[in-house]
């Protein structure tokens, strides 16, 4: 079921999010943007590229005056400035000029890296986001955040670079591995938890269809997430306020991601961070005990972790302070829940409360 949303309608940085079942509608969408006859580079990673770069190229046969593919090794550890330099060198080699186009084909890492390359090459060229992971479809491809990690700091170097188009081909989810799919579900549930209680209920009632990846159901779910994300980024494009609510589960989540050396997927860490944040919300008398346990247990049927072994709570606490968001603030802006569907920012979460949240997700036999 094809559908279209328009972000920033009739304003600066207007772009469409197209939800389609294949790549067939892409040339027409790019034509409307005046991209026919330009040069383009598909930036992808060595996992997604193997599956979809050829298919994408075929669907764009004859559309661009030159179409190239640049591939980098998959994974968060490659989301760095060395990868950016290598990609920018290929742009030069292919003689891209400021009218040419980057097609970001892949998951969150590809979207961030390719988007950043497009933001800085010749002070900015067009980028089209073509997300292939559930996480990228529902979150990272929308709203223009791009960038790479720097040493221990995640997303430390980056730019806001609005895409000209987000093209979601939901059929690629068929080949997405189970862990990656689950990882995306953590971000899907986040929207329900922070801003849309009825969507949260919808997720619960469609649990089986979602797990079976029924196409209609996934399209509806992705569209709903895109609508939530659209609302937030239109209201607060540069994260001066409400957009920070999207960081629910990310403060402790990012810290665990770094502590575990990126062995866990982003969404798995977000699930753990969400459980910890919901626990802190309960302890601060925002959520009831029943609400907390219901939230925690909803991650399980989607294959997401709610506890983790071999962690060092003090180290993780320290890492929450090396989050880039903590650097420009006096205190951590922690996203907590008032109830399902309503998040708020709390700047008064103490170290003890954070440690208690981490203890809650630490796997011990007596803690299960
Ligand atoms: N992924 C969070 C944001 O776009 O703000």
Coordinates of C-alpha atoms and ligand atoms in Angstrom, one line a residue:
X1 CA 0.0 0.0 0.0
X2 CA 1.7 3.1 -1.2
X3 CA 1.4 6.3 0.8
X4 CA 3.0 9.7 1.0
X5 CA 3.7 12.1 3.8
X6 CA 5.1 15.6 3.3
X7 CA 7.4 17.0 5.9
X8 CA 7.6 20.8 6.3
X9 CA 4.8 21.3 3.8
X10 CA 5.0 24.7 2.1
X11 CA 8.0 25.6 4.2
X12 CA 11.8 25.6 3.9
X13 CA 13.2 22.1 3.6
X14 CA 10.0 20.4 2.4
X15 CA 10.4 16.8 1.5
X16 CA 8.2 13.7 0.9
X17 CA 8.4 10.4 2.7
X18 CA 7.2 7.8 0.2
X19 CA 6.2 4.3 1.4
X20 CA 6.3 1.8 -1.4
X21 CA 6.5 -1.9 -2.0
X22 CA 9.4 -1.7 -4.5
X23 CA 11.8 0.7 -6.1
X24 CA 9.4 1.3 -9.1
X25 CA 8.2 4.8 -8.1
X26 CA 11.6 6.2 -7.4
X27 CA 12.5 7.6 -10.9
X28 CA 9.2 9.5 -11.1
X29 CA 9.8 11.0 -7.6
X30 CA 13.4 12.0 -8.5
X31 CA 12.1 13.5 -11.7
X32 CA 9.8 15.8 -9.8
X33 CA 12.8 17.0 -7.9
X34 CA 14.6 17.8 -11.2
X35 CA 17.3 15.2 -10.7
X36 CA 17.1 13.5 -14.1
X37 CA 20.4 13.7 -16.1
X38 CA 22.5 14.5 -13.1
X39 CA 25.2 12.2 -11.7
X40 CA 24.5 10.1 -8.6
X41 CA 26.4 7.9 -6.1
X42 CA 24.8 5.2 -4.2
X43 CA 26.5 5.1 -0.8
X44 CA 25.9 1.8 0.9
X45 CA 27.6 -0.8 3.1
X46 CA 29.0 -4.2 2.2
X47 CA 25.9 -6.0 3.6
X48 CA 23.0 -4.0 2.2
X49 CA 24.9 -3.3 -1.1
X50 CA 25.2 -7.0 -1.9
X51 CA 21.4 -7.4 -1.5
X52 CA 20.1 -4.2 -3.0
X53 CA 22.6 -1.9 -4.9
X54 CA 22.1 -3.8 -8.2
X55 CA 18.3 -3.7 -7.8
X56 CA 18.4 0.0 -7.1
X57 CA 20.7 0.6 -10.1
X58 CA 18.4 -1.3 -12.4
X59 CA 15.4 0.6 -11.3
X60 CA 17.3 3.9 -12.2
X61 CA 18.7 2.6 -15.5
X62 CA 19.2 5.6 -17.9
X63 CA 17.8 8.1 -15.4
X64 CA 21.1 9.7 -14.3
X65 CA 24.0 10.6 -16.6
X66 CA 26.3 8.6 -14.4
X67 CA 25.4 6.3 -11.5
X68 CA 28.2 4.9 -9.2
X69 CA 28.3 2.8 -6.1
X70 CA 30.5 3.4 -3.1
X71 CA 30.6 0.7 -0.4
X72 CA 32.1 0.8 3.0
X73 CA 32.3 -2.0 5.7
X74 CA 29.1 -2.4 7.6
X75 CA 28.8 -1.6 11.3
X76 CA 28.9 1.1 13.9
X77 CA 32.7 0.9 14.4
X78 CA 33.0 2.2 10.8
X79 CA 30.9 5.2 11.4
X80 CA 33.9 7.5 11.6
X81 CA 35.8 10.2 9.9
X82 CA 38.1 7.7 8.1
X83 CA 35.1 6.3 6.3
X84 CA 33.9 9.8 5.5
X85 CA 37.3 10.7 4.0
X86 CA 37.3 7.6 1.8
X87 CA 33.8 8.3 0.6
X88 CA 34.5 11.9 -0.2
X89 CA 37.6 10.9 -2.1
X90 CA 35.4 8.7 -4.3
X91 CA 33.0 11.6 -4.9
X92 CA 36.1 13.5 -6.2
X93 CA 37.2 10.6 -8.3
X94 CA 33.7 10.4 -9.9
X95 CA 33.8 14.1 -10.4
X96 CA 30.6 14.8 -8.6
X97 CA 29.7 18.5 -8.6
X98 CA 27.4 20.5 -6.5
X99 CA 24.3 19.6 -8.6
X100 CA 24.8 15.9 -8.2
X101 CA 23.1 13.5 -5.8
X102 CA 23.9 11.1 -3.0
X103 CA 21.6 8.1 -2.6
X104 CA 22.0 6.7 0.9
X105 CA 21.0 3.0 0.7
X106 CA 21.1 1.2 4.0
X107 CA 20.4 1.3 7.7
X108 CA 21.1 3.9 10.3
X109 CA 24.8 3.9 9.9
X110 CA 24.7 4.3 6.2
X111 CA 22.1 7.1 6.4
X112 CA 24.2 9.0 9.0
X113 CA 27.5 8.6 7.1
X114 CA 26.2 9.2 3.6
X115 CA 24.0 12.1 4.8
X116 CA 27.1 13.7 6.4
X117 CA 29.2 13.3 3.3
X118 CA 26.4 15.0 1.3
X119 CA 26.3 17.8 3.9
X120 CA 30.0 18.6 3.7
X121 CA 30.9 17.8 0.1
X122 CA 31.3 21.1 -1.7
X123 CA 29.4 22.6 1.2
X124 CA 26.4 20.5 0.6
X125 CA 24.8 18.4 -2.2
X126 CA 21.4 16.7 -2.4
X127 CA 20.8 13.5 -0.5
X128 CA 18.0 11.0 -0.9
X129 CA 17.5 8.6 2.0
X130 CA 16.6 5.1 1.0
X131 CA 16.4 3.3 4.4
X132 CA 16.6 -0.5 4.4
X133 CA 16.4 -1.3 8.1
X134 CA 13.3 -1.0 10.2
X135 CA 15.2 1.4 12.5
X136 CA 16.2 3.7 9.6
X137 CA 12.7 3.6 8.1
X138 CA 11.0 4.7 11.3
X139 CA 13.5 7.1 12.7
X140 CA 17.0 7.9 11.5
X141 CA 16.2 8.6 7.8
X142 CA 13.8 11.3 8.8
X143 CA 14.7 14.7 10.2
X144 CA 18.1 15.4 8.8
X145 CA 20.4 14.3 11.6
X146 CA 23.7 13.0 10.0
X147 CA 27.1 12.4 11.4
X148 CA 29.7 10.0 12.7
X149 CA 31.3 9.0 16.0
X150 CA 34.5 10.4 17.4
X151 CA 36.5 8.2 19.8
X152 CA 34.1 7.4 22.7
X153 CA 31.6 10.0 21.6
X154 CA 28.6 8.8 19.5
X155 CA 27.4 11.1 16.8
X156 CA 29.9 13.7 18.0
X157 CA 30.7 15.2 14.5
X158 CA 27.7 15.9 12.3
X159 CA 25.4 18.3 10.6
X160 CA 21.7 18.7 10.0
X161 CA 21.2 17.9 6.4
X162 CA 17.6 17.5 5.3
X163 CA 17.0 14.9 2.7
X164 CA 15.3 15.9 -0.6
X165 CA 13.3 12.7 -0.3
X166 CA 12.9 9.6 1.9
X167 CA 12.0 6.6 -0.1
X168 CA 10.9 3.6 1.9
X169 CA 10.7 0.3 0.0
X170 CA 9.1 -2.0 2.7
X171 CA 9.8 -5.2 0.7
X172 CA 13.4 -5.1 1.7
X173 CA 12.4 -5.9 5.2
X174 CA 11.9 -9.5 4.1
X175 CA 15.7 -10.0 4.2
X176 CA 16.3 -8.1 7.3
X177 CA 17.7 -10.4 10.0
X178 CA 15.7 -11.1 13.1
X179 CA 18.0 -9.2 15.5
X180 CA 18.0 -6.1 13.2
X181 CA 14.2 -6.2 12.9
X182 CA 13.9 -6.5 16.7
X183 CA 16.3 -3.6 17.1
X184 CA 14.0 -1.4 14.9
X185 CA 11.0 -2.5 17.1
X186 CA 12.6 -0.7 20.1
X187 CA 12.3 2.6 18.2
X188 CA 8.8 1.8 17.1
X189 CA 7.7 1.1 20.7
X190 CA 9.4 4.4 21.7
X191 CA 6.9 6.4 19.7
X192 CA 4.0 4.7 21.5
X193 CA 5.6 5.2 24.9
X194 CA 6.6 8.9 24.5
X195 CA 3.7 10.3 22.5
X196 CA 1.0 8.0 21.3
X197 CA -0.8 5.7 23.8
X198 CA -3.3 4.4 21.2
X199 CA -0.4 3.5 18.8
X200 CA 1.2 1.6 21.8
X201 CA -2.1 -0.3 22.2
X202 CA -2.1 -1.0 18.4
X203 CA 1.4 -2.5 18.6
X204 CA 0.3 -4.8 21.4
X205 CA -2.9 -5.9 19.6
X206 CA -0.9 -6.5 16.4
X207 CA 2.0 -8.4 18.0
X208 CA 1.6 -11.5 16.0
X209 CA 1.1 -9.8 12.6
X210 CA 4.2 -7.7 13.3
X211 CA 6.3 -10.7 14.3
X212 CA 5.2 -12.5 11.1
X213 CA 6.1 -9.3 9.2
X214 CA 2.8 -9.1 7.4
X215 CA 3.3 -6.5 4.8
X216 CA 0.1 -4.5 5.3
X217 CA 0.6 -4.4 9.0
X218 CA 4.3 -3.3 8.7
X219 CA 3.3 -0.6 6.3
X220 CA 0.7 0.7 8.7
X221 CA 3.1 0.6 11.6
X222 CA 5.9 2.3 9.7
X223 CA 3.6 5.0 8.4
X224 CA 2.4 5.7 12.0
X225 CA 6.0 6.0 13.2
X226 CA 6.8 8.4 10.3
X227 CA 3.8 10.5 11.3
X228 CA 5.0 10.7 14.9
X229 CA 8.5 11.6 13.7
X230 CA 7.2 14.1 11.3
X231 CA 5.2 15.9 14.0
X232 CA 8.3 16.2 16.2
X233 CA 10.8 17.3 13.6
X234 CA 8.4 19.9 12.2
X235 CA 7.9 21.3 15.7
X236 CA 11.6 21.2 16.7
X237 CA 13.9 20.6 13.7
X238 CA 17.2 21.4 15.5
X239 CA 16.5 19.7 18.8
X240 CA 16.1 22.8 20.9
X241 CA 13.1 21.3 22.8
X242 CA 10.7 18.4 22.1
X243 CA 12.9 16.5 19.7
X244 CA 15.0 15.5 22.7
X245 CA 12.0 13.3 23.7
X246 CA 13.1 10.9 21.0
X247 CA 16.1 10.2 23.2
X248 CA 13.9 8.1 25.5
X249 CA 16.0 5.1 26.4
X250 CA 19.1 6.5 24.7
X251 CA 21.1 8.0 27.7
X252 CA 21.7 4.6 29.4
X253 CA 21.3 2.9 26.0
X254 CA 24.2 4.7 24.4
X255 CA 26.3 4.1 27.5
X256 CA 25.7 0.3 27.3
X257 CA 26.4 0.4 23.6
X258 CA 29.8 1.9 24.2
X259 CA 30.5 -0.3 27.3
X260 CA 29.8 -3.4 25.3
X261 CA 31.9 -2.1 22.4
X262 CA 29.0 -2.1 20.0
X263 CA 28.5 -5.9 20.3
X264 CA 24.8 -5.2 20.9
X265 CA 22.6 -3.5 18.3
X266 CA 21.5 0.1 18.9
X267 CA 17.8 -0.9 19.4
X268 CA 18.8 -3.7 21.8
X269 CA 20.6 -1.0 23.9
X270 CA 17.6 1.4 23.5
X271 CA 15.3 -1.4 24.9
X272 CA 17.6 -1.8 27.9
X273 CA 17.8 1.9 28.4
X274 CA 14.0 2.2 28.0
X275 CA 13.5 -0.4 30.7
X276 CA 15.9 1.5 33.0
X277 CA 14.2 4.9 32.2
X278 CA 10.7 3.4 32.9
X279 CA 12.0 2.0 36.2
X280 CA 13.3 5.4 37.2
X281 CA 10.0 6.9 36.2
X282 CA 8.3 4.4 38.5
X283 CA 10.7 5.2 41.3
X284 CA 10.0 8.9 40.9
X285 CA 6.3 8.2 41.3
X286 CA 5.4 9.0 37.7
X287 CA 4.5 5.5 36.5
X288 CA 2.7 2.9 38.7
X289 CA 4.4 -0.4 39.4
X290 CA 2.0 -2.2 37.1
X291 CA 2.6 0.2 34.3
X292 CA 6.4 -0.3 34.7
X293 CA 6.2 -4.1 34.6
X294 CA 3.8 -4.0 31.6
X295 CA 6.2 -1.7 29.7
X296 CA 9.2 -3.8 30.6
X297 CA 7.5 -7.1 29.6
X298 CA 6.4 -5.8 26.2
X299 CA 9.9 -5.7 24.9
X300 CA 10.3 -9.5 25.4
X301 CA 7.9 -10.8 22.7
X302 CA 9.7 -8.7 20.1
X303 CA 13.0 -10.4 20.9
X304 CA 14.5 -7.5 22.8
X305 CA 16.6 -7.8 25.9
X306 CA 15.3 -6.5 29.3
X307 CA 18.4 -7.4 31.2
X308 CA 22.1 -7.8 30.5
X309 CA 25.0 -9.6 32.1
X310 CA 28.6 -8.5 32.7
X311 CA 28.1 -4.8 33.1
X312 CA 29.8 -2.4 35.5
X313 CA 27.2 0.0 36.7
X314 CA 29.8 2.7 37.7
X315 CA 31.4 2.5 34.3
X316 CA 28.1 2.9 32.6
X317 CA 27.2 5.8 34.8
X318 CA 30.5 7.4 33.8
X319 CA 29.7 6.8 30.1
X320 CA 26.3 8.5 30.4
X321 CA 28.4 11.6 31.1
X322 CA 30.5 11.2 28.0
X323 CA 27.3 11.3 25.9
X324 CA 27.6 14.4 23.7
X325 CA 24.2 15.6 25.0
X326 CA 25.7 15.7 28.5
X327 CA 28.6 17.8 27.4
X328 CA 26.7 21.0 26.7
X329 CA 24.4 20.7 29.7
X330 CA 25.0 21.2 33.4
X331 CA 23.0 18.1 34.2
X332 CA 21.8 15.2 32.1
X333 CA 18.5 15.8 30.4
X334 CA 16.9 12.5 31.1
X335 CA 13.7 11.5 29.2
X336 CA 11.2 9.9 31.6
X337 CA 7.6 8.8 31.3
X338 CA 4.6 10.4 33.0
X339 CA 2.5 7.6 31.6
X340 CA 2.3 5.6 28.4
X341 CA 2.1 8.1 25.6
X342 CA 3.5 11.0 27.6
X343 CA 7.2 11.7 28.1
X344 CA 9.0 14.6 29.7
X345 CA 12.5 15.8 30.3
X346 CA 13.8 15.6 33.8
X347 CA 17.1 17.4 34.6
X348 CA 17.0 16.3 38.3
X349 CA 17.7 12.6 38.0
X350 CA 20.4 11.8 40.6
X351 CA 23.3 9.4 40.1
X352 CA 21.7 7.1 42.7
X353 CA 18.6 7.0 40.6
X354 CA 20.6 6.2 37.4
X355 CA 22.5 3.5 39.3
X356 CA 19.2 2.0 40.5
X357 CA 18.0 2.0 36.9
X358 CA 21.1 0.2 35.7
X359 CA 20.9 -2.3 38.6
X360 CA 17.3 -3.1 37.5
X361 CA 18.5 -4.2 34.1
X362 CA 21.6 -6.0 35.3
X363 CA 21.2 -9.7 34.8
X364 CA 21.7 -11.7 37.9
X365 CA 20.1 -15.0 38.7
X366 CA 18.2 -13.4 41.6
X367 CA 17.2 -10.5 39.5
X368 CA 15.2 -12.4 37.0
Ligands
LIG1 N1 16.9 9.8 16.2 C1 16.5 10.8 17.0 C2 16.3 12.1 16.2 O1 16.2 12.1 15.0 O2 16.2 13.1 16.8

